[in-house]
Amino acid sequence: MAMTAARAYLLVYNAAMCCGWAYILGRLLWTVTAPPPAPGAGYPHTPIYDAVAPALRVFQTGAVAEVAHAATGLVRTPAATTALQVGSRLFLLWPILEGLTPVHGHMAVATMVGAWAATEVPRYAFYAVGAAAGSAAVPRWLVWLRYTTFLPLYPLGAGSEVALILAALPVLARARGAYLSIAMPNAWNVAFDFWTWCVFIVVMYVPGLPFMYMHMMRQRRKALGGGQKTKAA
Amino acid sequence: MVNVLSRSGKPLGTVTLPDDADVPDLKAAYAKVAPAMYVDRQRFYLPAVGPSKPVALGDRSSLAAAGVADGGTVVFKDLGPQISWKMVFVLEYLGPLLIFPAFWLGQRAIYGRVTPVGSRAAEHQAGLVLAWVVHYAKREFETLFVHRFSHATMPLSNLAKNCSYYWGFAAAVAYFAMHPLYTPASDAAYATGLVAFYFCEAGNMWCHFALRALRPAGSTVRRIPFGGPFEYVSCPNYTTEILAWVSFNTACPTAWGWAFAACGAAQMWVWAGGKHRNYRKEFDGKDGRPLYPPSRKAMIPFLY
């Protein structure tokens, strides 16, 4: 099969993202399982967020390209759902974790990054192999992994995300309006309260999680077969 | 006689029709077979051939011309419960009409204080409430007495969507425009904006009366509009509507107001393109049909 420029690009992009997330997963497991430097030292021994953050910034932010791929029709995934997924992760990464250091010690950092990374490694591998050899040539076990890991990992990841946003609320409440907020009066006659925004986001997870889960279940049925056949007309 | 199938291929019954029957005759006949499926709820398609998309039967075509012979088959789609356009319009505009004055009159209850009496902000807010109310009162008036709709109904599910759009934006704009800490525009921008706003409102209403005059009462006839701004664009009602919102936001600078104007403009851009294309397709100058003026644009004179 001829390798078009678009497919070559998708191969490089997805292979790089796969490696990046594998590195993040490795760093995470290494940090969590590292032996204590001295008996009785606190746990975790190295701050987990500090260990994964440099790579996480690069590879999670790099997922913005996926929204562009979907929007320009380079890949067939719907742009809106991709934007929603990438957007919610970037919200956790930048304004919450990068902006609010007190949240770093929360144990949900490990479960969230673990769930993200364990989902992304087979997912990007699936896309990379598809770009290299055609989607029909992707080995069955990789297809199965790509459409199965989310079953436990998506609720784990989303639950951890909610836990971290909830952990950020008291931090924000201590100096309400001081962080990423705009108060009246101003020339644009607009106000934005980041604390309220966080509450709104948590509320949106309630309908959002089952919606996305159902969406991925449909994708799973389509990819692995066994579901109903597509309607004739 | 015509066989009616569901979209999954299940037989839904047969209807008996005269040889020269058209699609509205088919719908009326099917409504007698299936009384829950009133005419506005129905859409018919030709059976799909191979992987191609099924072709919908337009209301203007006769069955014979569309290729449905005696003993032939059509596919029925239930469009779901319907609501009249008039009712949707009345309800979606009622929200903004009431919400904006509510924020103005209810300042003490909503914000715990009022705009300082006699301040420039207070004066502007009074004029802005009036402009907003005039806009939506005009729309209600036009909905009830001016517009002649080309479709009687739309799906009921559109009601919630349309109302949340209009009511939500009205609340967002009103909350900040009527805020006790509202920062007014310069007096020059305020005055210029309001004058331009009322000018655009008048122009918009003129367009709506011109469109009404094109369509005889009780019909869905389509004709080529002529005169005034229609010489330059197919949809000057959209042009004036967008300019009215730009003017309002000049007099009343709020981030939400500009967002509302941008969303409206984007939607009207799409609608204007569609209407313009339909005009050009319908009035192609062939077989005795009039030719649509070729130099006319969709929404922006000389450009789009």
Short mmCIF file of C-alpha atoms in Angstrom, two decimals, chain A:
data_model
loop_
_atom_site.label_atom_id
_atom_site.label_comp_id
_atom_site.label_asym_id
_atom_site.label_seq_id
_atom_site.Cartn_x
_atom_site.Cartn_y
_atom_site.Cartn_z
CA MET A 1 0.00 0.00 0.00
CA ALA A 2 1.34 3.41 -0.94
CA MET A 3 2.39 5.54 2.00
CA THR A 4 0.81 8.96 1.56
CA ALA A 5 2.20 11.99 3.38
CA ALA A 6 -0.86 12.05 5.62
CA ARG A 7 -0.38 8.42 6.67
CA ALA A 8 3.33 8.92 7.24
CA TYR A 9 2.54 11.88 9.45
CA LEU A 10 -0.10 9.93 11.41
CA LEU A 11 2.36 7.05 11.87
CA VAL A 12 5.06 9.34 13.29
CA TYR A 13 2.61 11.27 15.47
CA ASN A 14 0.88 8.23 16.95
CA ALA A 15 4.12 6.28 17.43
CA ALA A 16 5.66 9.25 19.25
CA MET A 17 2.58 9.68 21.45
CA CYS A 18 2.56 5.95 22.21
CA CYS A 19 6.21 6.07 23.31
CA GLY A 20 5.61 9.21 25.37
CA TRP A 21 2.70 7.68 27.26
CA ALA A 22 4.61 4.42 27.76
CA TYR A 23 7.39 6.51 29.33
CA ILE A 24 4.84 8.26 31.59
CA LEU A 25 3.38 4.91 32.63
CA GLY A 26 6.89 3.58 33.35
CA ARG A 27 7.86 6.64 35.40
CA LEU A 28 4.63 6.36 37.37
CA LEU A 29 5.05 2.66 38.18
CA TRP A 30 8.73 3.19 39.03
CA THR A 31 7.89 6.03 41.42
CA VAL A 32 4.99 4.28 43.11
CA THR A 33 6.91 1.04 43.67
CA ALA A 34 10.29 2.60 44.61
CA PRO A 35 11.64 1.29 47.94
CA PRO A 36 11.74 3.80 50.81
CA PRO A 37 15.00 5.81 50.98
CA ALA A 38 15.00 5.33 54.76
CA PRO A 39 12.91 3.22 57.13
CA GLY A 40 9.79 5.10 58.22
CA ALA A 41 10.01 7.71 55.45
CA GLY A 42 6.72 9.15 54.28
CA TYR A 43 4.81 7.75 51.35
CA PRO A 44 5.02 8.32 48.43
CA HIS A 45 8.76 8.71 48.67
CA THR A 46 9.08 10.96 45.64
CA PRO A 47 6.20 13.30 44.79
CA ILE A 48 4.40 11.40 42.05
CA TYR A 49 3.34 14.50 40.16
CA ASP A 50 6.92 15.83 39.97
CA ALA A 51 8.05 12.51 38.48
CA VAL A 52 5.53 12.44 35.63
CA ALA A 53 4.83 16.15 35.04
CA PRO A 54 7.54 17.04 32.45
CA ALA A 55 6.44 14.27 30.05
CA LEU A 56 2.77 14.68 30.92
CA ARG A 57 2.82 18.36 29.91
CA VAL A 58 4.27 17.52 26.51
CA PHE A 59 2.23 14.45 25.60
CA GLN A 60 -1.14 15.46 27.01
CA THR A 61 -0.89 18.89 25.42
CA GLY A 62 0.18 17.15 22.20
CA ALA A 63 -3.27 15.56 22.07
CA VAL A 64 -4.57 18.93 20.83
CA ALA A 65 -3.34 17.77 17.43
CA GLU A 66 -5.94 14.98 17.59
CA VAL A 67 -8.73 17.55 17.68
CA ALA A 68 -7.18 19.18 14.62
CA HIS A 69 -6.94 15.79 12.88
CA ALA A 70 -10.64 15.14 13.52
CA ALA A 71 -11.70 18.68 12.57
CA THR A 72 -9.82 18.61 9.26
CA GLY A 73 -11.03 15.13 8.37
CA LEU A 74 -7.59 13.55 8.52
CA VAL A 75 -9.07 10.88 10.80
CA ARG A 76 -12.69 9.79 10.93
CA THR A 77 -13.36 10.34 14.66
CA PRO A 78 -15.98 13.02 15.44
CA ALA A 79 -14.27 16.33 16.32
CA ALA A 80 -16.73 17.31 19.07
CA THR A 81 -16.22 14.23 21.27
CA THR A 82 -12.46 14.37 20.74
CA ALA A 83 -12.44 18.04 21.76
CA LEU A 84 -14.50 17.22 24.86
CA GLN A 85 -12.12 14.46 25.93
CA VAL A 86 -8.92 16.38 25.26
CA GLY A 87 -10.40 19.55 26.74
CA SER A 88 -11.34 17.91 30.04
CA ARG A 89 -7.83 16.47 30.39
CA LEU A 90 -6.16 19.80 29.59
CA PHE A 91 -8.39 21.40 32.22
CA LEU A 92 -7.05 18.95 34.81
CA LEU A 93 -3.46 19.34 33.63
CA TRP A 94 -3.06 23.11 33.31
CA PRO A 95 -5.33 25.16 35.60
CA ILE A 96 -5.76 22.45 38.25
CA LEU A 97 -2.47 20.50 38.55
CA GLU A 98 0.01 22.99 37.10
CA GLY A 99 -1.67 25.95 38.78
CA LEU A 100 -2.46 24.53 42.21
CA THR A 101 0.49 22.76 43.86
CA PRO A 102 -1.47 21.81 47.01
CA VAL A 103 -3.41 19.30 44.88
CA HIS A 104 -0.21 17.38 43.91
CA GLY A 105 -0.16 15.27 47.08
CA HIS A 106 -3.60 13.78 46.45
CA MET A 107 -3.57 10.02 45.81
CA ALA A 108 -5.92 10.49 42.82
CA VAL A 109 -2.95 11.96 40.90
CA ALA A 110 -1.50 8.46 40.62
CA THR A 111 -4.76 6.74 39.69
CA MET A 112 -5.64 9.44 37.17
CA VAL A 113 -2.26 9.48 35.40
CA GLY A 114 -2.19 5.67 35.55
CA ALA A 115 -5.64 5.39 33.97
CA TRP A 116 -4.77 7.95 31.29
CA ALA A 117 -1.46 6.32 30.40
CA ALA A 118 -2.75 2.74 30.40
CA THR A 119 -5.53 3.83 28.02
CA GLU A 120 -3.30 5.87 25.76
CA VAL A 121 -0.52 3.35 25.17
CA PRO A 122 -2.67 0.73 23.38
CA ARG A 123 -4.82 3.45 21.78
CA TYR A 124 -1.90 5.24 20.11
CA ALA A 125 -0.28 1.90 19.25
CA PHE A 126 -3.54 0.91 17.52
CA TYR A 127 -3.53 4.12 15.47
CA ALA A 128 0.17 3.86 14.66
CA VAL A 129 -0.12 0.30 13.37
CA GLY A 130 -3.26 1.30 11.47
CA ALA A 131 -1.39 4.17 9.78
CA ALA A 132 1.58 1.93 8.95
CA ALA A 133 -0.19 -1.16 7.67
CA GLY A 134 -3.84 -0.21 7.13
CA SER A 135 -6.63 -0.61 9.66
CA ALA A 136 -7.40 -4.14 8.42
CA ALA A 137 -3.88 -5.27 9.36
CA VAL A 138 -4.06 -4.28 13.04
CA PRO A 139 -3.64 -7.47 15.09
CA ARG A 140 -6.83 -8.65 16.75
CA TRP A 141 -5.37 -8.49 20.27
CA LEU A 142 -4.46 -4.80 19.80
CA VAL A 143 -7.96 -4.00 18.54
CA TRP A 144 -9.33 -5.81 21.58
CA LEU A 145 -7.03 -3.89 23.95
CA ARG A 146 -7.84 -0.53 22.39
CA TYR A 147 -11.58 -1.11 22.79
CA THR A 148 -11.48 -2.87 26.18
CA THR A 149 -9.07 -1.09 28.52
CA PHE A 150 -11.50 1.81 28.89
CA LEU A 151 -14.08 -0.45 30.56
CA PRO A 152 -12.38 -0.17 33.98
CA LEU A 153 -9.95 2.68 33.20
CA TYR A 154 -12.45 5.30 32.06
CA PRO A 155 -14.45 5.29 35.32
CA LEU A 156 -11.17 5.18 37.28
CA GLY A 157 -9.75 8.12 35.32
CA ALA A 158 -12.93 10.20 35.42
CA GLY A 159 -13.47 9.43 39.11
CA SER A 160 -9.91 10.55 39.87
CA GLU A 161 -10.44 13.71 37.80
CA VAL A 162 -13.54 14.58 39.84
CA ALA A 163 -11.66 13.84 43.08
CA LEU A 164 -8.88 16.25 42.06
CA ILE A 165 -11.29 19.03 41.09
CA LEU A 166 -13.08 18.56 44.41
CA ALA A 167 -9.69 18.70 46.17
CA ALA A 168 -9.00 22.00 44.39
CA LEU A 169 -12.22 23.63 45.64
CA PRO A 170 -11.11 24.37 49.24
CA VAL A 171 -7.74 25.62 47.92
CA LEU A 172 -9.56 28.03 45.61
CA ALA A 173 -12.06 29.04 48.28
CA ARG A 174 -9.23 30.29 50.53
CA ALA A 175 -8.59 33.15 48.07
CA ARG A 176 -11.83 33.27 46.11
CA GLY A 177 -11.52 35.28 42.92
CA ALA A 178 -7.72 35.56 43.10
CA TYR A 179 -6.98 32.73 40.67
CA LEU A 180 -8.04 32.83 36.96
CA SER A 181 -11.07 34.95 37.80
CA ILE A 182 -12.41 38.28 36.58
CA ALA A 183 -14.64 40.48 38.72
CA MET A 184 -16.98 43.34 37.80
CA PRO A 185 -16.50 46.20 37.04
CA ASN A 186 -14.50 46.01 33.80
CA ALA A 187 -14.79 47.41 30.28
CA TRP A 188 -16.11 44.14 28.84
CA ASN A 189 -18.80 43.88 31.51
CA VAL A 190 -18.05 40.25 32.18
CA ALA A 191 -17.17 38.20 35.24
CA PHE A 192 -15.69 34.76 35.70
CA ASP A 193 -15.29 32.87 38.95
CA PHE A 194 -12.99 29.87 38.66
CA TRP A 195 -14.41 28.21 41.80
CA THR A 196 -17.94 28.30 40.31
CA TRP A 197 -16.56 27.02 37.01
CA CYS A 198 -15.01 24.02 38.81
CA VAL A 199 -18.33 23.23 40.50
CA PHE A 200 -20.03 23.48 37.11
CA ILE A 201 -17.48 21.08 35.58
CA VAL A 202 -18.01 18.54 38.37
CA VAL A 203 -21.78 18.73 37.80
CA MET A 204 -21.20 18.21 34.05
CA TYR A 205 -19.34 14.97 34.75
CA VAL A 206 -22.61 13.46 35.99
CA PRO A 207 -24.34 13.32 32.59
CA GLY A 208 -21.01 13.45 30.72
CA LEU A 209 -19.54 10.22 32.05
CA PRO A 210 -22.41 7.87 31.05
CA PHE A 211 -22.68 9.71 27.71
CA MET A 212 -19.02 9.16 26.84
CA TYR A 213 -19.08 5.61 28.22
CA MET A 214 -22.06 4.72 26.02
CA HIS A 215 -20.32 6.33 23.06
CA MET A 216 -17.27 4.14 23.64
CA MET A 217 -19.40 1.05 24.17
CA ARG A 218 -20.95 1.64 20.74
CA GLN A 219 -17.47 2.05 19.23
CA ARG A 220 -16.48 -1.18 20.95
CA ARG A 221 -19.42 -3.11 19.52
CA LYS A 222 -18.69 -1.73 16.07
CA ALA A 223 -14.98 -2.63 16.22
CA LEU A 224 -15.23 -6.04 17.86
CA GLY A 225 -18.47 -7.16 16.20
CA GLY A 226 -21.14 -9.16 17.94
CA GLY A 227 -23.44 -6.15 18.08
CA GLN A 228 -26.42 -5.53 15.84
CA LYS A 229 -25.75 -5.10 12.18
CA THR A 230 -26.08 -1.59 10.74
CA LYS A 231 -29.60 -0.87 9.60
CA ALA A 232 -30.27 -1.19 5.88
CA ALA A 233 -31.06 2.44 4.97
#
